Coordinates of C-alpha atoms in Angstrom, one line a residue:
Chain H
M218 CA 0.3 0.1 -0.3
T219 CA 1.5 3.5 -1.2
W220 CA 0.9 6.4 0.4
K221 CA -1.8 7.5 -2.4
H222 CA -3.9 4.8 -1.2
Y223 CA -4.6 7.0 1.7
F224 CA -6.2 9.2 -0.3
T225 CA -7.6 7.0 -3.3
S226 CA -8.6 4.1 -1.5
S227 CA -12.2 3.4 -0.1
I228 CA -11.1 2.7 3.3
G229 CA -8.1 5.0 3.0
R230 CA -10.7 7.8 2.4
K231 CA -12.8 7.0 5.3
L232 CA -9.4 7.1 7.6
I233 CA -8.8 10.4 6.2
M234 CA -12.8 11.3 6.6
G235 CA -12.5 10.2 10.6
L236 CA -9.3 11.7 11.0
T237 CA -10.0 15.1 9.8
G238 CA -13.5 15.0 11.5
L239 CA -12.3 14.4 14.8
F240 CA -9.8 17.2 14.0
L241 CA -12.6 19.7 13.3
I242 CA -14.4 18.5 16.6
T243 CA -10.9 19.2 18.8
F244 CA -11.4 22.7 16.9
L245 CA -15.2 22.8 17.6
I246 CA -14.2 22.3 21.4
V247 CA -11.9 25.5 21.4
H248 CA -14.0 27.4 19.1
C249 CA -16.8 27.0 21.4
S250 CA -15.4 27.3 24.8
I251 CA -13.6 30.8 23.7
N252 CA -16.9 32.3 22.0
S253 CA -18.4 31.0 25.4
M254 CA -16.5 34.0 27.2
I255 CA -19.5 36.5 25.5
F256 CA -21.5 34.9 27.8
F257 CA -19.4 36.6 30.6
N258 CA -21.5 39.7 29.8
D259 CA -18.5 41.5 30.6
G260 CA -18.7 43.9 27.4
G261 CA -16.8 41.0 25.5
E262 CA -13.7 41.9 27.5
T263 CA -12.4 38.1 28.3
F264 CA -13.8 37.1 24.7
N265 CA -11.5 39.7 23.1
H266 CA -8.8 39.2 25.3
W267 CA -8.6 35.4 24.2
A268 CA -9.8 36.8 20.1
H269 CA -6.9 38.8 20.3
F270 CA -4.6 35.5 21.4
M271 CA -6.2 33.2 19.3
G272 CA -5.6 36.1 15.9
T273 CA -2.0 36.9 17.0
N274 CA -0.5 34.0 18.8
V275 CA 2.2 32.7 16.2
I276 CA 1.6 29.0 17.1
I277 CA -2.2 29.1 16.6
R278 CA -1.7 30.8 13.6
I279 CA 0.4 28.1 12.5
M280 CA -2.5 25.6 13.5
E281 CA -5.1 27.7 11.8
I282 CA -3.3 27.1 8.4
G283 CA -3.6 22.9 9.6
L284 CA -7.2 23.6 10.3
F285 CA -7.8 24.8 6.8
A286 CA -5.9 22.0 5.5
G287 CA -8.1 19.3 7.2
L288 CA -11.1 21.4 6.7
I289 CA -10.5 21.5 2.8
L290 CA -9.4 17.7 3.1
H291 CA -12.6 16.9 4.4
I292 CA -15.0 18.4 2.4
V293 CA -12.7 17.3 -1.0
Q294 CA -12.9 13.7 0.3
G295 CA -16.1 13.7 1.0
Y296 CA -17.6 15.6 -2.2
M297 CA -15.2 12.4 -4.0
L298 CA -16.7 9.5 -1.6
T299 CA -20.3 11.2 -2.6
A300 CA -19.4 11.0 -6.3
Q301 CA -18.3 7.4 -6.1
N302 CA -21.2 6.4 -4.0
K303 CA -23.3 8.1 -6.3
K304 CA -21.9 6.0 -9.3
A305 CA -21.8 2.4 -7.3
R306 CA -26.0 2.4 -7.9
P307 CA -27.0 4.0 -11.8
V308 CA -30.7 2.6 -11.3
K309 CA -32.6 3.8 -8.5
Y310 CA -34.9 1.4 -6.2
D311 CA -38.5 1.9 -7.6
T312 CA -39.8 1.2 -3.8
N313 CA -37.2 1.9 -0.9
K314 CA -37.7 2.1 2.7
P315 CA -34.5 2.8 4.1
N316 CA -35.9 4.5 7.3
E317 CA -36.6 0.9 8.2
N318 CA -33.0 0.1 8.6
S319 CA -30.7 3.2 9.4
K320 CA -31.5 6.9 10.5
W321 CA -31.9 9.6 8.1
Y322 CA -29.0 11.6 9.2
S323 CA -26.6 8.7 8.6
R324 CA -27.4 8.6 5.2
S325 CA -27.6 12.8 4.7
M326 CA -23.6 13.5 5.5
G327 CA -23.3 14.9 2.1
L328 CA -26.3 17.1 2.4
L329 CA -25.8 18.1 6.1
G330 CA -22.0 18.8 5.3
T331 CA -23.2 21.0 2.0
L332 CA -25.4 22.8 4.1
L333 CA -22.6 23.7 6.9
L334 CA -20.4 24.6 4.0
L335 CA -22.7 27.3 2.6
F336 CA -22.9 28.3 6.5
L337 CA -19.5 28.5 6.4
I338 CA -18.9 30.8 3.8
L339 CA -20.8 33.0 5.3
H340 CA -19.4 32.5 8.8
I341 CA -15.8 33.0 7.2
Y342 CA -17.1 36.0 5.5
H343 CA -18.6 37.8 8.8
F344 CA -15.7 36.9 11.1
W345 CA -12.9 35.4 9.7
T346 CA -12.1 37.8 6.9
P347 CA -12.6 40.9 8.5
S348 CA -10.5 40.0 11.7
R349 CA -7.7 38.5 9.9
L350 CA -7.5 39.9 6.1
G351 CA -8.9 43.3 7.5
G352 CA -5.6 43.4 9.3
I353 CA -4.3 41.3 12.5
A354 CA -3.5 44.9 14.1
N355 CA -7.3 45.3 14.1
I356 CA -8.0 42.5 16.8
R357 CA -6.7 44.5 19.9
P358 CA -7.8 43.8 23.5
L359 CA -10.7 45.6 23.9
E360 CA -9.0 47.7 26.5
E361 CA -7.3 49.3 23.4
T362 CA -10.4 49.5 21.2
N363 CA -13.6 51.8 21.6
L364 CA -16.6 49.7 21.6
S365 CA -18.6 52.3 20.7
A366 CA -16.8 52.7 17.3
Y367 CA -17.7 49.5 15.9
N368 CA -20.3 51.2 13.7
N369 CA -17.7 52.8 11.9
Q370 CA -15.5 49.6 11.6
Q371 CA -12.1 51.8 12.2
A372 CA -11.3 50.0 15.4
L373 CA -12.6 46.4 14.8
N374 CA -13.0 44.0 17.6
L375 CA -14.5 40.9 17.4
Y376 CA -17.2 41.2 20.0
A377 CA -17.8 44.4 18.4
E378 CA -18.2 42.5 15.1
M379 CA -20.4 39.9 16.5
K380 CA -22.7 42.6 18.0
L381 CA -23.0 44.6 15.0
V382 CA -23.6 41.0 13.0
F383 CA -26.1 39.6 14.8
E384 CA -28.2 42.8 16.8
N385 CA -30.4 43.5 14.4
N386 CA -30.4 41.4 11.4
L387 CA -32.8 38.6 12.3
W388 CA -32.0 36.5 8.9
V389 CA -28.7 35.8 10.1
V390 CA -29.5 34.8 13.3
I391 CA -31.9 32.5 11.4
V392 CA -29.2 31.3 9.0
Y393 CA -26.8 30.9 12.0
I394 CA -29.4 28.8 13.6
L395 CA -30.2 26.5 10.5
G396 CA -26.3 26.1 10.4
V397 CA -26.1 24.9 13.7
I398 CA -28.9 22.6 13.5
S399 CA -27.0 21.2 10.3
L400 CA -24.2 20.8 12.6
A401 CA -26.1 19.1 15.3
W402 CA -27.1 16.4 12.8
H403 CA -23.6 16.1 11.1
L404 CA -22.3 15.4 14.2
M405 CA -24.9 13.2 15.7
H406 CA -23.7 10.8 13.0
G407 CA -20.2 11.7 12.5
F408 CA -18.8 11.9 15.9
Q409 CA -19.7 8.3 16.9
S410 CA -18.9 7.4 12.8
A411 CA -15.2 8.9 12.8
F412 CA -14.5 6.2 15.5
Q413 CA -15.8 3.1 13.5
S414 CA -13.9 4.3 10.4
L415 CA -10.7 4.5 12.6
G416 CA -11.4 1.2 13.1
I417 CA -12.7 1.2 17.0
N418 CA -15.6 -0.9 17.8
H419 CA -15.5 -2.4 20.9
K420 CA -18.4 -3.6 23.3
R421 CA -17.5 -1.9 26.2
Y422 CA -16.0 1.8 24.9
T423 CA -18.5 2.4 22.0
P424 CA -21.5 2.7 24.0
I425 CA -19.7 5.3 25.5
I426 CA -18.2 6.9 22.3
K427 CA -21.8 7.1 21.4
N428 CA -23.3 8.3 24.0
V429 CA -20.6 11.3 24.6
G430 CA -21.5 11.6 20.9
V431 CA -25.0 12.2 21.3
A432 CA -24.3 15.1 24.3
F433 CA -21.3 16.7 21.9
S434 CA -23.7 16.9 19.5
I435 CA -26.6 18.4 21.3
I436 CA -24.5 20.7 24.1
V437 CA -22.2 21.9 21.4
P438 CA -24.3 23.3 18.8
L439 CA -26.8 24.5 21.5
I440 CA -24.3 26.9 23.0
F441 CA -23.1 28.2 19.1
A442 CA -27.3 28.6 18.8
L443 CA -27.5 30.4 21.9
M444 CA -25.0 33.1 20.5
P445 CA -26.5 35.1 18.1
L446 CA -29.8 34.5 20.0
A447 CA -28.1 36.5 22.8
F448 CA -27.1 39.0 20.9
Y449 CA -30.5 39.2 19.3
L450 CA -32.6 39.5 22.1
G451 CA -30.4 41.4 23.7
W452 CA -29.5 39.0 26.9
I453 CA -25.8 40.2 26.5
N454 CA -24.5 44.0 25.3
Chain N
M53 CA -51.2 -19.0 13.2
E54 CA -54.6 -18.7 11.3
H55 CA -54.0 -20.2 8.1
Y56 CA -55.6 -17.6 4.8
N57 CA -55.7 -17.5 1.1
M58 CA -54.8 -14.3 -0.4
K59 CA -55.1 -12.5 -4.4
L60 CA -51.9 -10.1 -4.5
T61 CA -51.1 -7.9 -7.1
L62 CA -47.3 -8.3 -8.1
K63 CA -45.2 -5.8 -9.6
V64 CA -42.1 -7.0 -10.9
W65 CA -38.8 -6.1 -12.6
K66 CA -38.7 -7.8 -16.2
Q67 CA -35.2 -7.1 -18.1
K68 CA -34.6 -9.4 -21.0
N69 CA -30.2 -9.2 -20.2
S70 CA -28.1 -7.2 -18.7
N71 CA -27.4 -4.7 -21.7
A72 CA -31.3 -4.3 -22.3
A73 CA -33.5 -1.7 -20.3
G74 CA -35.8 -3.1 -18.1
S75 CA -39.2 -2.3 -16.8
F76 CA -41.8 -3.4 -14.4
E77 CA -44.6 -5.9 -15.2
T78 CA -47.8 -6.2 -13.0
Y79 CA -48.8 -9.9 -12.6
Q80 CA -52.1 -10.8 -10.7
V81 CA -51.8 -14.2 -8.3
S82 CA -54.7 -15.8 -6.7
D83 CA -55.3 -18.7 -3.8
I84 CA -52.0 -18.0 -2.5
S85 CA -51.2 -20.2 1.0
S86 CA -50.0 -17.9 4.0
E87 CA -48.0 -21.0 4.7
M88 CA -46.1 -20.8 1.0
S89 CA -42.4 -19.3 0.8
F90 CA -42.2 -16.1 -1.2
L91 CA -40.3 -18.4 -3.8
E92 CA -43.1 -21.1 -3.7
M93 CA -45.6 -18.2 -4.3
F94 CA -43.5 -17.2 -7.3
D95 CA -43.4 -21.2 -8.5
V96 CA -47.3 -20.7 -8.7
L97 CA -47.0 -17.5 -10.6
N98 CA -44.4 -18.9 -13.1
E99 CA -46.6 -22.1 -13.9
Q100 CA -49.6 -19.8 -14.4
L101 CA -47.5 -17.9 -17.0
V102 CA -46.1 -21.1 -18.4
N103 CA -49.8 -22.3 -19.0
E104 CA -50.7 -19.0 -20.6
G105 CA -48.1 -19.5 -22.8
K106 CA -46.1 -16.3 -21.3
E107 CA -42.3 -16.1 -20.3
P108 CA -42.1 -16.9 -16.4
I109 CA -40.3 -14.5 -14.2
A110 CA -36.5 -15.5 -14.0
F111 CA -35.6 -15.3 -10.4
D112 CA -32.3 -17.2 -8.7
H113 CA -32.7 -19.8 -6.3
D114 CA -30.8 -23.0 -5.0
C115 CA -30.9 -24.6 -1.7
R116 CA -34.4 -22.8 -0.1
E117 CA -32.8 -23.3 3.2
G118 CA -31.8 -19.8 4.1
I119 CA -27.8 -20.6 3.5
C120 CA -27.3 -20.5 -0.5
G121 CA -27.7 -16.4 -0.6
M122 CA -28.9 -16.6 -4.4
C123 CA -32.1 -14.6 -3.9
S124 CA -31.3 -11.4 -4.5
M125 CA -34.5 -10.0 -4.3
Y126 CA -35.4 -6.7 -3.1
I127 CA -39.0 -6.6 -1.9
N128 CA -41.5 -3.8 -1.0
G129 CA -38.5 -1.7 -0.5
R130 CA -36.7 -3.8 2.0
A131 CA -33.7 -6.5 0.8
H132 CA -35.3 -10.0 0.8
G133 CA -38.3 -8.5 2.2
P134 CA -40.1 -7.1 5.5
W135 CA -38.7 -9.7 7.8
T136 CA -35.1 -9.0 9.3
K137 CA -32.7 -11.8 9.6
N138 CA -34.0 -13.6 6.8
T139 CA -33.9 -15.0 3.3
V140 CA -36.6 -14.9 0.6
C141 CA -37.3 -18.6 0.8
Q142 CA -37.6 -18.4 4.4
L143 CA -39.9 -15.5 3.8
H144 CA -43.4 -16.7 4.0
M145 CA -46.7 -15.1 2.8
R146 CA -48.0 -14.5 6.1
A147 CA -45.8 -11.8 5.7
F148 CA -48.5 -10.3 3.6
N149 CA -52.3 -9.4 3.3
D150 CA -54.6 -10.4 1.3
G151 CA -55.1 -7.8 -1.6
E152 CA -51.8 -6.3 -1.6
T153 CA -49.2 -5.3 -4.1
I154 CA -45.8 -6.4 -3.5
V155 CA -43.0 -4.8 -5.6
V156 CA -40.1 -7.1 -6.4
E157 CA -36.9 -5.9 -7.6
P158 CA -33.5 -7.4 -8.4
W159 CA -30.4 -5.9 -6.4
R160 CA -29.7 -2.2 -7.7
A161 CA -25.7 -2.2 -7.7
A162 CA -23.1 -1.3 -10.5
A163 CA -21.4 -4.0 -9.4
F164 CA -24.3 -6.9 -9.9
P165 CA -25.6 -6.3 -13.1
V166 CA -28.6 -7.5 -13.6
I167 CA -28.5 -11.1 -15.9
K168 CA -32.4 -11.4 -16.4
D169 CA -35.3 -10.3 -14.4
L170 CA -34.6 -10.6 -10.8
M171 CA -31.4 -12.5 -11.2
V172 CA -28.0 -10.6 -10.7
D173 CA -24.5 -11.4 -11.3
R174 CA -22.9 -11.7 -8.1
S175 CA -19.5 -12.5 -9.1
A176 CA -17.5 -9.5 -8.2
F177 CA -18.0 -11.2 -4.8
D178 CA -15.8 -14.3 -5.8
R179 CA -13.5 -11.9 -7.4
I180 CA -12.9 -10.6 -4.0
I181 CA -12.5 -14.0 -2.3
Q182 CA -10.1 -14.9 -5.0
A183 CA -7.9 -11.8 -4.3
G184 CA -7.3 -12.8 -1.0
G185 CA -9.9 -14.7 0.5
F186 CA -8.0 -18.0 1.1
I187 CA -5.1 -19.9 3.3
S188 CA -2.2 -21.6 2.7
V189 CA -2.1 -25.4 3.8
N190 CA 0.2 -28.0 3.5
T191 CA -1.1 -31.2 1.6
G192 CA -0.5 -34.4 3.1
N193 CA -2.6 -36.2 6.2
A194 CA -4.8 -34.1 7.8
V195 CA -3.3 -32.4 10.9
D196 CA -4.5 -33.7 14.6
A197 CA -7.6 -31.8 15.5
N198 CA -6.7 -29.2 18.1
S199 CA -3.1 -28.8 17.1
L200 CA -3.2 -25.5 16.9
P201 CA -5.0 -23.8 19.7
V202 CA -7.5 -20.9 19.2
D203 CA -8.9 -19.0 22.1
K204 CA -12.6 -19.7 22.4
K205 CA -13.7 -16.0 21.9
D206 CA -11.8 -15.6 18.4
A207 CA -13.1 -18.9 17.4
D208 CA -16.8 -17.8 18.3
T209 CA -16.3 -14.4 16.6
A210 CA -14.5 -15.9 13.4
F211 CA -17.4 -18.1 13.7
D212 CA -20.4 -15.7 13.6
A213 CA -18.1 -13.9 10.8
A214 CA -17.7 -17.2 8.6
S215 CA -21.9 -17.6 8.8
C216 CA -22.0 -14.5 5.8
I217 CA -23.5 -16.6 3.1
G218 CA -22.6 -13.8 0.5
C219 CA -26.1 -13.0 -0.4
G220 CA -25.0 -9.2 -1.1
A221 CA -28.0 -7.9 0.8
C222 CA -25.4 -5.8 2.4
V223 CA -24.6 -4.4 -0.8
A224 CA -28.3 -3.8 -1.8
A225 CA -29.4 -2.5 1.4
C226 CA -26.4 0.2 1.6
K227 CA -27.2 3.5 0.3
N228 CA -23.7 3.2 -1.3
S229 CA -23.7 0.0 -2.7
S230 CA -21.1 -1.0 -0.4
A231 CA -19.7 -4.2 -0.2
M232 CA -18.0 -3.4 3.4
L233 CA -19.4 -6.0 5.5
F234 CA -19.2 -8.7 3.2
V235 CA -15.6 -8.0 2.8
S236 CA -15.2 -7.5 6.4
A237 CA -16.8 -10.8 7.1
K238 CA -14.3 -12.4 5.2
V239 CA -11.1 -10.9 6.3
S240 CA -11.9 -11.1 10.2
Q241 CA -13.0 -14.6 9.7
L242 CA -9.4 -15.5 8.7
A243 CA -7.6 -12.4 10.4
L244 CA -8.9 -14.0 13.8
L245 CA -7.6 -17.6 12.8
P246 CA -4.0 -18.9 13.5
Q247 CA -4.4 -20.1 10.0
G248 CA -4.9 -16.8 8.5
Q249 CA -1.8 -15.2 9.8
P250 CA 0.9 -15.7 6.8
E251 CA -1.6 -14.0 4.5
R252 CA -3.2 -11.7 7.1
E253 CA -1.8 -8.0 5.7
T254 CA -1.8 -9.5 2.0
R255 CA -5.1 -10.5 2.3
V256 CA -6.7 -7.2 3.0
L257 CA -5.1 -5.0 1.2
N258 CA -5.8 -7.3 -1.7
M259 CA -9.3 -7.7 -0.9
V260 CA -10.1 -4.0 -0.3
T261 CA -8.2 -3.1 -3.8
Q262 CA -10.4 -5.8 -5.5
M263 CA -13.6 -4.5 -4.4
D264 CA -13.0 -0.8 -4.9
K265 CA -11.8 -2.3 -8.8
E266 CA -15.5 -3.8 -8.7
G267 CA -16.9 -0.6 -8.3
F268 CA -18.9 -0.9 -5.1
G269 CA -19.4 2.1 -3.1
N270 CA -17.9 3.7 0.4
C271 CA -18.9 2.7 3.5
T272 CA -20.9 5.7 5.5
N273 CA -21.5 3.4 8.6
T274 CA -25.3 3.7 8.6
Y275 CA -25.4 0.3 9.6
A276 CA -28.1 -0.6 6.8
C277 CA -25.9 -3.8 6.2
E278 CA -26.4 -5.1 9.4
A279 CA -30.0 -4.5 10.3
E280 CA -30.7 -6.3 6.7
C281 CA -27.8 -9.1 6.8
P282 CA -30.0 -12.5 6.8
K283 CA -27.2 -13.9 9.2
G284 CA -26.7 -11.0 11.3
I285 CA -23.3 -10.4 10.6
S286 CA -21.7 -6.9 13.0
V287 CA -20.4 -4.1 11.7
A288 CA -17.9 -4.6 14.3
N289 CA -16.4 -7.0 11.3
I290 CA -16.2 -3.6 9.4
A291 CA -14.3 -1.6 12.1
R292 CA -11.8 -5.0 12.4
M293 CA -11.3 -4.4 8.5
N294 CA -10.2 -0.6 9.1
R295 CA -7.9 -1.7 11.6
E296 CA -6.4 -4.4 9.5
Y297 CA -6.2 -2.1 6.6
L298 CA -4.8 0.5 8.2
K299 CA -1.9 -1.6 10.0
A300 CA -1.0 -3.8 6.8
G301 CA -1.1 0.0 5.2
L302 CA 1.4 1.2 8.0
N303 CA 3.6 -1.7 7.6
S304 CA 3.5 -1.5 4.1
E305 CA 7.3 -0.8 2.7
A306 CA 5.8 0.6 -0.8
K307 CA 6.3 4.0 -1.6

């Protein structure tokens, strides 16, 4: 087996999907933890402190490249797998009852992933592009910025950016909530499925992995969903 | 169980050969006993068709004992019909009600071309076995029984995997027409036993390569295969094959 087979064979591709999937899950933990700092309701002080660290720390910035590489690999392999899978059944069943043998979300990973990708494009446009490409210097700890200046975008801080994006935009809030719902269902299957793809299926550990997966798929998207809601409904300011 | 006779409408896939385009044809059958098997119901229908001077429906069957794995019928949207852990010969007509319409199609997979009507060509499975589903044994006298100690747990797990009959229901039920459950059962069965060790790594690599070459899809872990398998083969075998593949891949010296 050559290196190429990890990227082209059926099991090789699934190993890549599992590994990148788990890697992206670890990113979600970091992302969700740091963003939850907004709930301190301290005008974004704690949150901006960490956002500043994430945006300026050299190690984090290098890891960010790895994150994009992992994300792109996950997306590209996902679509290549889907294309192969479609080819494997050229004639469809006239009558099919897949709900009697499997869960709808386990069969819809491509669709849920596509919805996530669309959401992600908007999400990157909202936060990553202005904060990273708009100049790292713009992400300053709150004490160096003037929150009231967020309207003219002169001194961008991420907390102010969140406020700007969510505060008066109902449709953005709705799109974000739909995005995290897609995430929840994608994780509901993906979390435990990644372990199976990596060869971990054990009478003792698999039930634990499945339960942790369900809890993760509910808790993390729920916290994410609360963020735009909190700004829109004015729970935090 | 109450015995009853029924009248049924059958919507059956008819296809002249692997190159022809197929279509559904509708048939009526009556006086079908609830104690008949699904294949016996087809026998009645075919006899009726022959008497009418029409062409009978081609379907595969061999043992009619639930172990040959020839039947390849997708009945009312399920592999081998509405019952679980079941083949078509063991599916009895009491699973259906009087007056019901039953849709019967062959397995749908690029790797399983339709030969005729409800018969599919599953020789892709044979080629996967030829690629690595074997062990090396010495000729000559048979070795003493139990000369190779096998852990009871491994023996049981290997036996469970070995109960795969190669029917293809896993491929048929999978949304991706993936053959992972079949191949993993064969890989597991031999990887668990001492006799399978010499070819252990080349086996999994070669069988997976052949599986991919045959045009089966990839595993999405929906576990529809396990749910529809007539022998209840566990998806734990798929994880084992993934493990075997990863291990063999890491050990490989090819660049």
